[in-house]
PDB file of C-alpha atoms in Angstrom:
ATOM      1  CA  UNK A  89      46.606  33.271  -2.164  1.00 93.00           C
ATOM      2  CA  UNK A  90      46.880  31.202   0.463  1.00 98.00           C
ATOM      3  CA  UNK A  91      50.204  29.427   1.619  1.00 98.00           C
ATOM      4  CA  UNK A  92      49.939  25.269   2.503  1.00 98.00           C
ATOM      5  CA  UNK A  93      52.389  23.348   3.542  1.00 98.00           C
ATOM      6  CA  UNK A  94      52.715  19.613   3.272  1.00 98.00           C
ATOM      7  CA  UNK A  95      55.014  17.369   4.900  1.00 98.00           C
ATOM      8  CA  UNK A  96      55.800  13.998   2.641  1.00 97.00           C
ATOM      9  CA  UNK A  97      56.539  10.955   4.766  1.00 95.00           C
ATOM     10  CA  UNK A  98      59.769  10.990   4.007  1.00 96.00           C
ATOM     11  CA  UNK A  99      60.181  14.613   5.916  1.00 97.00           C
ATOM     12  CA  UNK A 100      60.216  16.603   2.348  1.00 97.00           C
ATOM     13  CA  UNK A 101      57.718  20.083   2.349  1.00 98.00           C
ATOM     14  CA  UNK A 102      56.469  21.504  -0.356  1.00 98.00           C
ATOM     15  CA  UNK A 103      55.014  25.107   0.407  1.00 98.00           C
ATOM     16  CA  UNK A 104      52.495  26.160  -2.559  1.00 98.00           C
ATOM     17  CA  UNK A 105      50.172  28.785  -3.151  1.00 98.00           C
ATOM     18  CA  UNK A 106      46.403  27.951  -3.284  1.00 98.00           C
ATOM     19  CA  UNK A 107      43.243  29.192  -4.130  1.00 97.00           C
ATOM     20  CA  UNK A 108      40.546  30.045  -2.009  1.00 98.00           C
ATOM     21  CA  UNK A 109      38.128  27.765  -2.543  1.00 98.00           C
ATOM     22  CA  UNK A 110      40.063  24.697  -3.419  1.00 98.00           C
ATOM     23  CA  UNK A 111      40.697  22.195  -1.732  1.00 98.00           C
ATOM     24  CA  UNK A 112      43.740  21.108   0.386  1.00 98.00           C
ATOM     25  CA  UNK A 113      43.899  17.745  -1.899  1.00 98.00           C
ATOM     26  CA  UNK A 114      43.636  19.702  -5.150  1.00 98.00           C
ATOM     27  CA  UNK A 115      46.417  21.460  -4.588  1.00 98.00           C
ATOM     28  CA  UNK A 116      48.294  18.566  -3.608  1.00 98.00           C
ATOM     29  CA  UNK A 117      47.285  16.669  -7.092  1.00 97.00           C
ATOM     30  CA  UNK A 118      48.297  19.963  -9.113  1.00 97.00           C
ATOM     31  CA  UNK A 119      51.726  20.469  -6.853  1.00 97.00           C
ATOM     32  CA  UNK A 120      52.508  16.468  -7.019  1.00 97.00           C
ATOM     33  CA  UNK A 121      52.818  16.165  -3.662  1.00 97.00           C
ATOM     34  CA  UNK A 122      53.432  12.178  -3.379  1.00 96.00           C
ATOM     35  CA  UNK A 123      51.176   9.888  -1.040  1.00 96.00           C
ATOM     36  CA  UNK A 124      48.366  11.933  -2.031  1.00 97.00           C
ATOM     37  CA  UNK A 125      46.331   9.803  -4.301  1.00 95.00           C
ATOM     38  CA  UNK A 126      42.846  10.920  -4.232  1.00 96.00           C
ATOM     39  CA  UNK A 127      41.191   7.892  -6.311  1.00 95.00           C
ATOM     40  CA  UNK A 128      37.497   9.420  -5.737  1.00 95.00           C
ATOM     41  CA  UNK A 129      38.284  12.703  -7.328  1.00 95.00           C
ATOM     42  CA  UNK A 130      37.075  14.078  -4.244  1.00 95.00           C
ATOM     43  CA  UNK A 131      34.395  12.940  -3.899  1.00 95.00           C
ATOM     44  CA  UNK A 132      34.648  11.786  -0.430  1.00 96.00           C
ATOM     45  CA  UNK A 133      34.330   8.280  -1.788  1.00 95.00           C
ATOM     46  CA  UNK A 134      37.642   6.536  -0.871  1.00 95.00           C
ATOM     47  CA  UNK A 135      40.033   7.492   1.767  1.00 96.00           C
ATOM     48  CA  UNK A 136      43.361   7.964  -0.523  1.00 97.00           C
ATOM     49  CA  UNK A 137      43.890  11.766  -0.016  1.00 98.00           C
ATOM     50  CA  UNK A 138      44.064  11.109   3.952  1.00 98.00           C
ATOM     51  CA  UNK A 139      46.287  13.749   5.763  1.00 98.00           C
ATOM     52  CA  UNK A 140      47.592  15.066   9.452  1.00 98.00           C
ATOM     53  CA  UNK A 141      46.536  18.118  10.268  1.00 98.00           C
ATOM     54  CA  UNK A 142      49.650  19.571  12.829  1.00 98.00           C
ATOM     55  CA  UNK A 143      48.321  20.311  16.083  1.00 97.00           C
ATOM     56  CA  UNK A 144      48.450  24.140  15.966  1.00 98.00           C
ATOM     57  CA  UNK A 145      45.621  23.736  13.480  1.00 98.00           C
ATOM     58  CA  UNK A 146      43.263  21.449  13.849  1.00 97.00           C
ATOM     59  CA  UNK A 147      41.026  23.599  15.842  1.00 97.00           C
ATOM     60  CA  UNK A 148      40.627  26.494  12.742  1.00 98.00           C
ATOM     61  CA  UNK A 149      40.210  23.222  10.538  1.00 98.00           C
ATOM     62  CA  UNK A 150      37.166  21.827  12.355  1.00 96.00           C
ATOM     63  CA  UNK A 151      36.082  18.128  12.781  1.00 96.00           C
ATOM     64  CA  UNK A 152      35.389  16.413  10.079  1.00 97.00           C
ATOM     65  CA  UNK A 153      31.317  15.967   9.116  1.00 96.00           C
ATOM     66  CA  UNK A 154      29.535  12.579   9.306  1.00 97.00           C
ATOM     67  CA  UNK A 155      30.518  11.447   5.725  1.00 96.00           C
ATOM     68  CA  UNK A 156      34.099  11.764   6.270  1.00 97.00           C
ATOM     69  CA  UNK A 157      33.994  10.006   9.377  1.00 97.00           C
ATOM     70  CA  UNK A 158      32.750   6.973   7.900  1.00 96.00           C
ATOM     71  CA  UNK A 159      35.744   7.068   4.962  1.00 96.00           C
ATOM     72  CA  UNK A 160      38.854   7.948   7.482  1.00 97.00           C
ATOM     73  CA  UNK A 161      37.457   4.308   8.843  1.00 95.00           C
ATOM     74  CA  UNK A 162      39.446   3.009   5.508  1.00 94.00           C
ATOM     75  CA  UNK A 163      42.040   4.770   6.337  1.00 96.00           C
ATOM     76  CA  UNK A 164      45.735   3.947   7.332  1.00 94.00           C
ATOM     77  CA  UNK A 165      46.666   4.970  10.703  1.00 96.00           C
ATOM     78  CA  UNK A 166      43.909   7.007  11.884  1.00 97.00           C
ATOM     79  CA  UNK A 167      44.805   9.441  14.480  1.00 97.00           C
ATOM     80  CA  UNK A 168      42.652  12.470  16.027  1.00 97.00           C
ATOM     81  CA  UNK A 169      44.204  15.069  13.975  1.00 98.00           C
ATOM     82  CA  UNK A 170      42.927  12.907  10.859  1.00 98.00           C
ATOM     83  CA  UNK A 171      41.086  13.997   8.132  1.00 98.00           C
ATOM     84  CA  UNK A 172      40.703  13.861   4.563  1.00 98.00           C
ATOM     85  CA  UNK A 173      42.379  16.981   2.223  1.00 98.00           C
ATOM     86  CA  UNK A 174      39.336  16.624  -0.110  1.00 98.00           C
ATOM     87  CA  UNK A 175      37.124  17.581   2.546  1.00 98.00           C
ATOM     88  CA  UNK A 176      39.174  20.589   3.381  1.00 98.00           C
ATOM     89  CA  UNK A 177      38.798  24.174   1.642  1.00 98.00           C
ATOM     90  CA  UNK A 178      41.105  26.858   1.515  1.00 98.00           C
ATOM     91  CA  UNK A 179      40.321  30.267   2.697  1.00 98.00           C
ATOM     92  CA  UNK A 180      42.375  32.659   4.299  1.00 98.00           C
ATOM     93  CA  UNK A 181      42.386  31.809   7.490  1.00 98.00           C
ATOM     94  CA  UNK A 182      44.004  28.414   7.178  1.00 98.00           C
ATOM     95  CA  UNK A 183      47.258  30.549   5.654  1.00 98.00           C
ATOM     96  CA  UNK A 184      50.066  28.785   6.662  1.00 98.00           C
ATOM     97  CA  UNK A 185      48.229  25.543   7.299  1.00 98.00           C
ATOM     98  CA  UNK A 186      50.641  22.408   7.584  1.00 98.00           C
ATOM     99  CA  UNK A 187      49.227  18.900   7.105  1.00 98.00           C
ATOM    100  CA  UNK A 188      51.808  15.666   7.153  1.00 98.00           C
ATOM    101  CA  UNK A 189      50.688  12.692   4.689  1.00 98.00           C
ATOM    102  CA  UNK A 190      50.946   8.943   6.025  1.00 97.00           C
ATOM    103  CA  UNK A 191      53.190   6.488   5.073  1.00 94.00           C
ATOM    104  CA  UNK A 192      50.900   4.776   2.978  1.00 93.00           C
ATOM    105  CA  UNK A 193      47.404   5.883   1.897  1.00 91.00           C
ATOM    106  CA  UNK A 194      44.180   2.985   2.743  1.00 71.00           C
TER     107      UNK A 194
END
């Protein structure tokens, strides 16, 4: 299992356990992890499960592709370290990954 942390606006973490091969916004929806709303499903269709990747990872995380570029444009408060948690999958080297969620989500 990998470990995730996320950071709620409101400065509350929640550290949970995932499974490889799931995705960063999955486990938010199954930990209720508020701010993460994830309307599409993950589908990479809407921009509600938008997250902040902290610094010290966003280079094992990668860029985000094409498709996700064009949905962060709905997002709220875009910032480099910006991506969207559906688009993100869990694997072992992203144990101990940290992402922050916005104030608000689109």
């Amino acid at each position: 299992m990998t470990k995730l942390t996320y950071i709620a606006h409101d400065g509350t973490r929640f550290d949970v356990e995932a499974e490889n091969g799931s995705t960063v916004m999955e486990n938010a929806i199954r930990n209720a992890v508020p701010g993460i709303e994830a309307e599409c499903g993950g589908a990479c269709a809407c921009a509600t499960c938008h997250v902040y990747v902290d610094e010290a990872w966003t280079a094992e995380v990668g860029e985000p592709e094409a498709m996700e570029e064009d949905m962060l444009d709905f997002a709220y408060d875009v910032r480099p370290n910006s991506r969207l948690s559906c688009q993100i999958k869990v694997r072992d080297a992203l144990d101990g990954l940290v992402v922050s969620v916005p104030e608000r989500q689109g």
